[in-house]
Coordinates of C-alpha atoms in Angstrom, one line a residue:
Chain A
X129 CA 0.0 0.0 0.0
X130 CA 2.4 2.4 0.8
X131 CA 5.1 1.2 -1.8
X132 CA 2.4 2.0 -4.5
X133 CA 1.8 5.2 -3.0
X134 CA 5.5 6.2 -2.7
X135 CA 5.5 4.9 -6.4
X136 CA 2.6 7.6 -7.2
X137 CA 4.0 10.0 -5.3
X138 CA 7.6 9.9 -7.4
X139 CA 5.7 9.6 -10.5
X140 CA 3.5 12.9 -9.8
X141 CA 6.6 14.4 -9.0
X142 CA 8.5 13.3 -12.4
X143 CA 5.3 14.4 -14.3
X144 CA 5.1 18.1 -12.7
X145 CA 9.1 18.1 -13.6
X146 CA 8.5 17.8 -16.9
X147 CA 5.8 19.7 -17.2
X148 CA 8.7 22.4 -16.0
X149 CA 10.9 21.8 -18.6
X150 CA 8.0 21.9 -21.6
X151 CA 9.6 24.3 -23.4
X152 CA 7.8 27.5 -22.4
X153 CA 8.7 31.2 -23.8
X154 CA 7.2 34.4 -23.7
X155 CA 3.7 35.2 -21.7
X156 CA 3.6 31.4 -21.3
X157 CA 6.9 31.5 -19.1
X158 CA 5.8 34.8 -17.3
X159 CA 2.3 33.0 -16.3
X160 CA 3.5 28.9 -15.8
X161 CA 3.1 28.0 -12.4
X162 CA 5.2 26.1 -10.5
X163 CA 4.0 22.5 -10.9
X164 CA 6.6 21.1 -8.7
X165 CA 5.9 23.1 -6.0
X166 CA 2.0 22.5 -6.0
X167 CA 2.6 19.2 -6.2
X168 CA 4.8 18.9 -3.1
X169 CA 2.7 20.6 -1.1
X170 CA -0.2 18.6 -2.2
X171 CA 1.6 15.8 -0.9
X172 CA 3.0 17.1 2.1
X173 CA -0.5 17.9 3.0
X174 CA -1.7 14.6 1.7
X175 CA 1.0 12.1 3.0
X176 CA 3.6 13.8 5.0
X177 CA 4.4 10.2 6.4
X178 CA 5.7 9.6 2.8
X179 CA 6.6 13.4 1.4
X180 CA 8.8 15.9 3.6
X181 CA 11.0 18.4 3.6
X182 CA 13.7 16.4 2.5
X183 CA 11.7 15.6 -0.4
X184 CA 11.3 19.2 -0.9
X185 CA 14.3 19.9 -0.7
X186 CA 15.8 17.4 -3.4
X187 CA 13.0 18.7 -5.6
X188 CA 14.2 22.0 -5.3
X189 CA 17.5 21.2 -6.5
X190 CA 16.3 19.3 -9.6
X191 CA 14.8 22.8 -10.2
X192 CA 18.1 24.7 -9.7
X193 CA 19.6 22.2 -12.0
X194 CA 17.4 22.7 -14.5
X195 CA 16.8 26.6 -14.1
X196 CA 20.7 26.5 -14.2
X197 CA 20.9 29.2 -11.6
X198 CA 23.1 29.0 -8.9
X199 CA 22.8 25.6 -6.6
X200 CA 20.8 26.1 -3.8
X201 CA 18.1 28.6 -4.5
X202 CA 14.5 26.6 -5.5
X203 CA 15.8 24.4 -2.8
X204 CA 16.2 26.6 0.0
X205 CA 13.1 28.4 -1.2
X206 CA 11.4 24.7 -1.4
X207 CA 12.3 24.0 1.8
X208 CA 10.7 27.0 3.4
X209 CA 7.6 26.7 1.6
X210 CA 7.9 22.7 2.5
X211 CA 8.4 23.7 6.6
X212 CA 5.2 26.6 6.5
X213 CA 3.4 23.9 4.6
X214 CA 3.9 20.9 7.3
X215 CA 3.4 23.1 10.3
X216 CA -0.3 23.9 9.3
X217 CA -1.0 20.5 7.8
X218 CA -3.5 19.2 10.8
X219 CA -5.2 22.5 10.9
X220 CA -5.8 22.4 6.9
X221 CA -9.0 20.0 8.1
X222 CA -10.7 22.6 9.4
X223 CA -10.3 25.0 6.5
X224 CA -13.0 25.6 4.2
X225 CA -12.3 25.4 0.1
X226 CA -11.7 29.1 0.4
X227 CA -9.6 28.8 3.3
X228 CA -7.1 26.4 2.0
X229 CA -7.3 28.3 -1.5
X230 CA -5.9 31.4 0.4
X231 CA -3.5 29.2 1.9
X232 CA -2.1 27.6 -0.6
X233 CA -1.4 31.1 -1.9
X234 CA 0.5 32.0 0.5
X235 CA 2.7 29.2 0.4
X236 CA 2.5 30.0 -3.2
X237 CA 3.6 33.5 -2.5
X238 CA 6.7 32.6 0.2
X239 CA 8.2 30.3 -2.1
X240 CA 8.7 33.4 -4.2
X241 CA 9.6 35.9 -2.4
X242 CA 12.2 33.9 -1.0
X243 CA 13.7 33.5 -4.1
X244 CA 13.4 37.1 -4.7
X245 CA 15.3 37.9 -1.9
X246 CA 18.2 35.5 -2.7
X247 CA 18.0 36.6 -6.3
X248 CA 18.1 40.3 -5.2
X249 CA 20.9 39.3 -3.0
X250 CA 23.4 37.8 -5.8
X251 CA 23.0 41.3 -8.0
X252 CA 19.7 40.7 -10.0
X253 CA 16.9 43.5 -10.6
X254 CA 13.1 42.9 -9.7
X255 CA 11.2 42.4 -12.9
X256 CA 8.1 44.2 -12.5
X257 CA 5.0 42.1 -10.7
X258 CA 4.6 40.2 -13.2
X259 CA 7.0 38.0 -11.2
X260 CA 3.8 36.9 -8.6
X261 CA 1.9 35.7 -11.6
X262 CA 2.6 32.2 -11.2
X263 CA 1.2 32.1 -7.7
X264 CA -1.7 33.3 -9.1
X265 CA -2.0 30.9 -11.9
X266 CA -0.9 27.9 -9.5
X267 CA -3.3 28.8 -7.1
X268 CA -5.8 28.3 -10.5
X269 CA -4.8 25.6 -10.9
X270 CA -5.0 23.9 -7.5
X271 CA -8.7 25.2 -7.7
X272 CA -9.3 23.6 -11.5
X273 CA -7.6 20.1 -9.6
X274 CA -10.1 20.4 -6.8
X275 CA -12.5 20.7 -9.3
X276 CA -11.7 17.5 -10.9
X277 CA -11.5 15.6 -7.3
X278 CA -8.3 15.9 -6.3
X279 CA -8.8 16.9 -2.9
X280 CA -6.1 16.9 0.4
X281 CA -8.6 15.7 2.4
X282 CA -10.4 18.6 4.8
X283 CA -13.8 20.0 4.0
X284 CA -13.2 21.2 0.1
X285 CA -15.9 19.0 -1.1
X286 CA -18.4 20.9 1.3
X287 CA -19.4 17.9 3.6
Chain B
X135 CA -20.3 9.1 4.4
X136 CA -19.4 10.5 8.0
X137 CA -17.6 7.5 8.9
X138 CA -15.4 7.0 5.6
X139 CA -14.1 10.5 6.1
X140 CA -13.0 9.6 10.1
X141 CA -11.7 6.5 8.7
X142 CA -9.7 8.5 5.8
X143 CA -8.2 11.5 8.9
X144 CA -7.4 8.0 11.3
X145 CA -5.7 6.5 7.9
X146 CA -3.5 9.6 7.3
X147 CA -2.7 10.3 10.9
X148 CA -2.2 7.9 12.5
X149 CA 1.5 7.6 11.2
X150 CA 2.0 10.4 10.7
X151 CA 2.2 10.7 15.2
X152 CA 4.3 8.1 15.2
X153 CA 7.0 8.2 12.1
X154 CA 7.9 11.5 11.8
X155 CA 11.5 11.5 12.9
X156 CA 12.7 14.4 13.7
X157 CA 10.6 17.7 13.8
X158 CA 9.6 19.6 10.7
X159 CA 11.4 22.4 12.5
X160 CA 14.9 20.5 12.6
X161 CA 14.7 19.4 9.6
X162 CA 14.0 23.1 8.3
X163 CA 17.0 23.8 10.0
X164 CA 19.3 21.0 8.7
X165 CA 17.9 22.1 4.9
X166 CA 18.3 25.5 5.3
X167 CA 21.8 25.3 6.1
X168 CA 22.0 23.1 3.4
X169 CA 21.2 25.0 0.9
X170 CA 23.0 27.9 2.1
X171 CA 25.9 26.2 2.4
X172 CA 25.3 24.9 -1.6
X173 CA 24.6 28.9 -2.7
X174 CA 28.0 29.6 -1.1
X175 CA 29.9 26.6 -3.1
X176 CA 28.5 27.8 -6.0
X177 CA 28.7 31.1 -5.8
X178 CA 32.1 31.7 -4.6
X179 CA 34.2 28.6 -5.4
X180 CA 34.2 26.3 -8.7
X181 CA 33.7 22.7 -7.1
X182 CA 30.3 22.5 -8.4
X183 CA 30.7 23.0 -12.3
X184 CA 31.9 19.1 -12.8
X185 CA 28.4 18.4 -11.0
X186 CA 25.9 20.0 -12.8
X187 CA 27.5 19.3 -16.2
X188 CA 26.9 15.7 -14.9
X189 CA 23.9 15.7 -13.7
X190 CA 22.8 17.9 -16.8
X191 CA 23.9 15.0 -18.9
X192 CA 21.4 12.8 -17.1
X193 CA 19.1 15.6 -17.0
X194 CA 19.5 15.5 -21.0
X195 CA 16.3 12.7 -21.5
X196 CA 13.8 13.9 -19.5
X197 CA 14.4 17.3 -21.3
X198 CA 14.3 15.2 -24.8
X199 CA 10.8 13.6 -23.6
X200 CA 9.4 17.3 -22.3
X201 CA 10.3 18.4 -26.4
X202 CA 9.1 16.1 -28.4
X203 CA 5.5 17.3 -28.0
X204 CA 6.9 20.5 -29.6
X205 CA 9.3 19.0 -32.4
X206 CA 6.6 16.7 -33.3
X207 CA 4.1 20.0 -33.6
X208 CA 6.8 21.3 -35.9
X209 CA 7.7 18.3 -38.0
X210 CA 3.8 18.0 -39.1
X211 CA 3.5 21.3 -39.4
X212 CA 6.0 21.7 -41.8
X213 CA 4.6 18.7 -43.4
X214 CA 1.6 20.9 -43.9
X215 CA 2.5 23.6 -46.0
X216 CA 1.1 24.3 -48.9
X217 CA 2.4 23.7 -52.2
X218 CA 2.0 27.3 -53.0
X219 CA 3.3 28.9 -50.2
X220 CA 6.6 26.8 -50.7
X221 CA 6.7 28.1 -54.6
X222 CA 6.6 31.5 -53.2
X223 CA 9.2 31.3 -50.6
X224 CA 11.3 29.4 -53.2
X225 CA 11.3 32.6 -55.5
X226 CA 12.4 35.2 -52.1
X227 CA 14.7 32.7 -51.6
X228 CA 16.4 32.5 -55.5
X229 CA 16.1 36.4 -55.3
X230 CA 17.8 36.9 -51.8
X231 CA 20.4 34.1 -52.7
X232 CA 21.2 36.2 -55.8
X233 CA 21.7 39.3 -54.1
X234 CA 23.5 38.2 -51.8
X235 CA 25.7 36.4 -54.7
X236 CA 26.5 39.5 -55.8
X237 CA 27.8 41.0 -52.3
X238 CA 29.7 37.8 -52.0
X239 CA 32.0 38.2 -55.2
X240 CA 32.9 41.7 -53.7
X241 CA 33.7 40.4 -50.9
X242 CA 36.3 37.9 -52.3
X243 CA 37.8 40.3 -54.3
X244 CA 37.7 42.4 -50.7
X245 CA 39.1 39.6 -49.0
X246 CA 41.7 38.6 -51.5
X247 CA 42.9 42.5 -51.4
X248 CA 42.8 42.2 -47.7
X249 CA 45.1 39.2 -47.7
X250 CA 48.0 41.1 -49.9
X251 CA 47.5 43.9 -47.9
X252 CA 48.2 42.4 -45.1
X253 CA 51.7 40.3 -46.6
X254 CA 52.8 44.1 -47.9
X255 CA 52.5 44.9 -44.3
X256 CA 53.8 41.8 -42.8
X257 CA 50.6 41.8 -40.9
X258 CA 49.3 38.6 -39.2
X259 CA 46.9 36.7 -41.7
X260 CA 43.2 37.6 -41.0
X261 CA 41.8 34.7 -38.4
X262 CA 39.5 32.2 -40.0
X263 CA 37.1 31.2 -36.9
X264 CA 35.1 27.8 -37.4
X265 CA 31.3 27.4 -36.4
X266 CA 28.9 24.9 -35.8
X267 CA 24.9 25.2 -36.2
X268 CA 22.6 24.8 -33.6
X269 CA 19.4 25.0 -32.9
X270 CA 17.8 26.8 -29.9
X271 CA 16.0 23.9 -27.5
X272 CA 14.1 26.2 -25.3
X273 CA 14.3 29.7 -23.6
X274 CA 16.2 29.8 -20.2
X275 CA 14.1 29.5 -17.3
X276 CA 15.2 31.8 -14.7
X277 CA 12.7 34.7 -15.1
X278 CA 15.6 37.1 -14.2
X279 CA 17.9 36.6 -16.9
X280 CA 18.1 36.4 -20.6
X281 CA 19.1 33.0 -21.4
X282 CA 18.8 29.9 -24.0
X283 CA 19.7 26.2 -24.3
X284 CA 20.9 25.3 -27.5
X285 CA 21.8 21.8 -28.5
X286 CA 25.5 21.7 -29.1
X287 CA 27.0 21.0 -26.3
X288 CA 31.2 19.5 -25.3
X289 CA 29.9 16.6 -27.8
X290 CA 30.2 19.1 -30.9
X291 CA 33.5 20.7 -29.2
X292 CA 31.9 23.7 -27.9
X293 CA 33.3 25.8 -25.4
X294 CA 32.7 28.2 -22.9
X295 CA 33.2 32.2 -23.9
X296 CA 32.3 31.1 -27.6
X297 CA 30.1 33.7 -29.8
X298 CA 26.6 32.9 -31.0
X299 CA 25.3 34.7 -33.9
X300 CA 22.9 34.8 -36.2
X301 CA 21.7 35.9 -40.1
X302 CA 21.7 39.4 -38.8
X303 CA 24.1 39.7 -35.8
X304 CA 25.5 38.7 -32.1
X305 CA 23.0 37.4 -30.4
X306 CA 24.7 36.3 -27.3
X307 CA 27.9 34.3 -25.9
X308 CA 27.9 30.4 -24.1
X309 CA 28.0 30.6 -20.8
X310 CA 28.5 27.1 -20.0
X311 CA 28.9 24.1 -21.6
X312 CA 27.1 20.8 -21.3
X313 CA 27.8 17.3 -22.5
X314 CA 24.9 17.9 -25.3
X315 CA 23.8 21.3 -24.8
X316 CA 24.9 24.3 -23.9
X317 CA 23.5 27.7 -22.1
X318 CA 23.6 30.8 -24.0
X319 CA 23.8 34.4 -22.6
X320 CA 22.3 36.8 -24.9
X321 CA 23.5 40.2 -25.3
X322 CA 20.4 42.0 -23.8
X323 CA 21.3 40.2 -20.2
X324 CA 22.5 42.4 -17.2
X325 CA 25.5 40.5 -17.1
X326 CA 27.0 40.4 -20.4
X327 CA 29.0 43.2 -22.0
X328 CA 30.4 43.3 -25.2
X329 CA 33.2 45.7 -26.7
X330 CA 31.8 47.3 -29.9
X331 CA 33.2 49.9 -32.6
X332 CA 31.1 52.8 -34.4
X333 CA 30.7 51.6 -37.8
X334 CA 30.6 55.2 -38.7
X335 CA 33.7 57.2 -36.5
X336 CA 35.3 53.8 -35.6
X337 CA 34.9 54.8 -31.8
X338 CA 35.0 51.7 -29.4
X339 CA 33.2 51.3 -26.6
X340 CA 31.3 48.4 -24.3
X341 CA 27.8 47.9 -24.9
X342 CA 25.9 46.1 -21.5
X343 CA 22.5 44.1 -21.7
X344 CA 20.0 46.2 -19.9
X345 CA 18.3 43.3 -18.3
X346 CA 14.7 44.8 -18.3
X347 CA 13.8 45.2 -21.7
X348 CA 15.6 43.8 -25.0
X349 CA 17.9 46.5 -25.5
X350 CA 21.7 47.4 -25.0
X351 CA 23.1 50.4 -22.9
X352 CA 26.0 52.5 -23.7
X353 CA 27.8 53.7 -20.6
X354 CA 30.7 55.5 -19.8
X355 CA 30.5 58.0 -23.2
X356 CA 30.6 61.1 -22.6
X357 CA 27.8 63.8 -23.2
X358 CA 29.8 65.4 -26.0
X359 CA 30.7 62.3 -27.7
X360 CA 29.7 61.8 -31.4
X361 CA 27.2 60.1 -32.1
X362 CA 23.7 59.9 -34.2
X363 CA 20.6 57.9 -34.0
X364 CA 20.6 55.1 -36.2
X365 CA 24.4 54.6 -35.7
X366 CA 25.5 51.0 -36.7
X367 CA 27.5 49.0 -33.7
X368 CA 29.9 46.5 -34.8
X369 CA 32.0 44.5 -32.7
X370 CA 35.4 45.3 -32.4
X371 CA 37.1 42.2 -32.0
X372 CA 39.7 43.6 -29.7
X373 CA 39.0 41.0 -27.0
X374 CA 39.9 37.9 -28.9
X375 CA 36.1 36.1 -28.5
X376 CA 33.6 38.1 -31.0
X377 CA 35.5 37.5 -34.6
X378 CA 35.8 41.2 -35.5
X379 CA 32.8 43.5 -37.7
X380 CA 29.7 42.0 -36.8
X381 CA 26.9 43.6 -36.8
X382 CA 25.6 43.9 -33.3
X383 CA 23.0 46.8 -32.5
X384 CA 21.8 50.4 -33.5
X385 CA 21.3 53.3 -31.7
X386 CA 17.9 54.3 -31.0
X387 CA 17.8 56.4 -28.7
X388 CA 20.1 59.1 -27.1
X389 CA 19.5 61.1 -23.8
X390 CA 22.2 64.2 -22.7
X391 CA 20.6 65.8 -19.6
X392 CA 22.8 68.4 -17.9
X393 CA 22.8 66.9 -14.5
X394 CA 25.0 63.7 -15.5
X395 CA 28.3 63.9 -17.4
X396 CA 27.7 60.9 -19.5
X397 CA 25.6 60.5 -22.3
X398 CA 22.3 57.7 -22.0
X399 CA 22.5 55.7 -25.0
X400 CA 19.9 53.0 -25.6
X401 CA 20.5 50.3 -28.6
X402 CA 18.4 48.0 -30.1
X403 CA 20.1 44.7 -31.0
X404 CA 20.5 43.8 -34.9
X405 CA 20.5 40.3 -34.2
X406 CA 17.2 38.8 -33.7
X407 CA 17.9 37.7 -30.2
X408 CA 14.5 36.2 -28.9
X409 CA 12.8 35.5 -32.7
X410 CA 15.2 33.0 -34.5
X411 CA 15.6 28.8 -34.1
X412 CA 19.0 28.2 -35.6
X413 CA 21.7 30.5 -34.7
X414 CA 25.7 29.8 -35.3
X415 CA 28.4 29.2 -32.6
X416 CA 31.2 30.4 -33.5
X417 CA 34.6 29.4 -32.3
X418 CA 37.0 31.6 -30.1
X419 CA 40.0 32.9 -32.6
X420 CA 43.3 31.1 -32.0
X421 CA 45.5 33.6 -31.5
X422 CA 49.1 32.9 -31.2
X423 CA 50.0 34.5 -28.4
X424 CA 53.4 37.2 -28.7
X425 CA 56.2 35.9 -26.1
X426 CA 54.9 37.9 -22.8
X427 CA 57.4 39.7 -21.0
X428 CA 56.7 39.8 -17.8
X429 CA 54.4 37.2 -16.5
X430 CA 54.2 38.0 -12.9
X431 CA 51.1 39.7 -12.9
X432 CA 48.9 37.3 -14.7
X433 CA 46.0 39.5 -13.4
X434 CA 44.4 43.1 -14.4
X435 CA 41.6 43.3 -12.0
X436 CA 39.7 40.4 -13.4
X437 CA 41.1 40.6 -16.7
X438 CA 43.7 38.2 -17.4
X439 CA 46.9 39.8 -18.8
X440 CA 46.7 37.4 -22.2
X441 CA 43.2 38.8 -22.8
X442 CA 45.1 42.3 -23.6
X443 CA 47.1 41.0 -25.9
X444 CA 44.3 39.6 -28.1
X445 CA 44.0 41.9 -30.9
X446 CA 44.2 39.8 -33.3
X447 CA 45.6 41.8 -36.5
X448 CA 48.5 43.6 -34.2
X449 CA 51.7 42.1 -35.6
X450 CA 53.2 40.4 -32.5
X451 CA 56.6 42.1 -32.9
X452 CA 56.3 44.9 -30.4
X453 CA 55.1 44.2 -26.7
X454 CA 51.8 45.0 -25.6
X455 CA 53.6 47.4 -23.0
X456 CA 52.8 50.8 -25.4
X457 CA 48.8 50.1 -24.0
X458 CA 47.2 52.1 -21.2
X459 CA 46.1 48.6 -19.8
X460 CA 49.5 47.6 -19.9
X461 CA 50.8 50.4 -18.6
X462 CA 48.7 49.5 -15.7
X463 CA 50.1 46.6 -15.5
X464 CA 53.5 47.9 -15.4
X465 CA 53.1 50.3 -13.2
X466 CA 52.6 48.5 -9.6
X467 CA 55.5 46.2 -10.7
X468 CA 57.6 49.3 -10.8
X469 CA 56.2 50.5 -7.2
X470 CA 57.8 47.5 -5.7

């Protein structure tokens, strides 16, 4: 049982990780979301017997490998998001669909600024906000999965 | 309904209490110093370069499977077209190929006159530079710099520092260098500068990226300095890397206000840096070095000592030391 979920798990992972390296350009690159990320923290919600922030972490390095920035960025900014993420994981039960919406936001929304910050840090220049698009659209998307049943357990399906 | 959602919090809780190992605060902690220690390597010191060019060579697959969706979109649609729109792009293609037919036999004759000039004068021989083709795989993803993949990488001999270009111009310079693909820098990125030459009044300068939009900056000139809108940018080929007289930007715009004593200058890039597939890489001249005096500053600020000596036409006879750079050079040496 849990092998085939651990398998799932990996495999969701993979999937959002190429999704991440389609080959995106222009608006499409200002507005993709951060798969990877929304699918840890789905997890972490969901199973964080089986998804941590180690996990997290090592995700977030993939995604420094493959951004080819400097090692150690997505992951520390993974990890962040990972640690808010676990801390309110029991409470997320008693959130409405709204609720965890504006949580997952958030999350969303750290994730990025902390990468702003270290990105400000090694000499870059703030792009406009355009940047906090992809929370935006990520949060979308959560919404659009919810939609379809994908649910982290908690009251989303208005029981 | 009730009791299959206790049963599905008891499912997912219940080990979650029990195997959790250490705290979701320790274990922020542990990752956090992780990773700052890993921005440090990387940053500062060169350990991790071997890595990721590893690990991008495993990478290579998965990146291979995420553009085949594409490539396969492309290869039917070029299976598409139309019979007619073919014809036509035949005939602009016979006309342009017999244009530029035309430029090309001037330029032999230009080159051949070039060469004898150049034995009159004893001159070193005009560097041929080899290239290899490559097509762009995918725009960088790092929102906050102006990058692209291309797929040449070590496998097709391609180094690091080499110049990309297109039909029309520079377009940017590799960055680094992967077992089958390699990152491109373009020339509209913060961090890239490139020395360029008036075409007009021969003056040189460094053009920057700007970083924000897709255009280049011209600091450092002075207010008075000459130069017109619609000036052509060249590049100069003074530091050894851009083969000399390629086309690089024009100036479109030009702001002297009185408060500053330099000139803004604002250039648009000739190449067409974020619309074209295929662009060339071209190889860094080989330039044999002169016999360097004094070695025992290998260091100008950042700039090593050999870069100076790159110009590639200079006849290696005399020493570098009649530079202002050099002269810099020079001059601590004679302090001790």
């Amino acid at each position: 049982m849990q092998q085939s979920k651990l398998k799932t798990i990996y495999f969701s992972l993979l999937t959002a990780f190429i999704c991440l390296l389609l080959p995106w350009s222009g608006f499409a690159l200002t507005i993709r979301p951060d798969f990877l990320l929304l699918v840890i923290i789905f997890w972490l919600i969901r199973a964080p017997n089986l998804c941590n922030i180690g996990t997290a972490w090592f995700a977030g390095l993939l995604m420094d490998l493959a951004v080819g920035g400097i090692f150690g960025q997505y992951a520390l900014a993974y990890t962040v998001t990972a640690f808010f993420a676990v801390m309110y994981q029991r409470r997320l039960v008693l959130f409405s669909g709204t609720q965890q919406l504006v949580y997952i936001v958030l999350l969303l929304l750290i994730s990025q600024i902390t990468l702003l910050i270290l990105k400000i840090f090694s000499g870059m220049q703030m792009i406009g906000w355009t940047y906090f698009l992809p929370s935006v659209t990520g949060v979308l998307l959560w919404r659009v999965a919810v939609f379809f049943g994908l649910t982290v357990g908690g009251r989303t399906r208005g029981t | 309904m009730a009791r299959g959602y206790n049963q599905k919090i008891e499912q997912q809780q219940a080990p979650a209490f029990f195997v959790r190992g250490p705290s979701p605060f320790a274990r922020l902690v542990f990752f956090f110093s992780l990773s700052l220690a890993l921005i440090a390597t990387d940053s500062r010191l060169q350990y991790l370069n071997s890595v990721r060019q590893t690990l991008m060579g495993l990478l290579h697959p998965l990146q291979a499977v995420a553009n085949a969706p594409t490539q396969l979109y492309i290869v039917t649609n070029e299976y598409l077209v139309t019979h007619n729109h073919l014809l036509n792009e035949n005939q602009q293609l016979k006309q342009q190929a017999l244009k530029q037919n035309i430029a090309l036999q001037r330029l032999n004759m230009l080159a051949l006159e070039n060469d004898h000039l150049r034995q009159l004068f004893q001159a070193n021989q005009a560097l041929a530079e080899s290239s290899v083709l490559g097509e762009i795989m995918h725009v960088g993803r790092d929102p906050f710099t102006k990058k692209v993949i291309v797929n040449r990488g070590e496998a097709h001999h391609i180094v690091v520092g080499e110049a990309v270009v297109d039909a029309k111009g520079v377009v940017g310079q590799v960055t680094r260098s992967y077992p089958l693909s390699s990152e491109v820098t373009l020339i509209t990125d913060k961090s890239l500068s490139i020395p360029i030459q008036f075409e007009r009044n021969g003056l040189r300068a460094i053009a920057f990226g700007n970083g924000r939009d897709n255009t280049l900056d011209l600091p450092y000139l002075p207010s008075n300095v000459d130069i017109r809108r619609g000036d052509k940018l060249v590049t100069s080929g003074i530091d050894g890397i851009y083969p000399a007289g390629l086309a690089v930007a024009t100036v479109s715009q030009i702001e002297i206000t009185a408060d500053s004593p330099f000139a803004r200058i604002t250039c648009i890039p000739t190449g067409g840096v974020e619309n074209h597939k295929q662009v060339l890489l071209v190889s860094i001249p080989h330039v044999s070095f002169p016999e360097i005096i004094d070695v025992t500053h290998p260091l100008v600020g950042d700039v090593p000592v050999s870069k100076l000596q790159m110009a590639p036409s200079i006849k290696p006879v005399q020493p570098i030391l009649k530079t202002p750079q050099a002269r810099l050079v020079s001059k601590p040496h004679a302090a001790e």
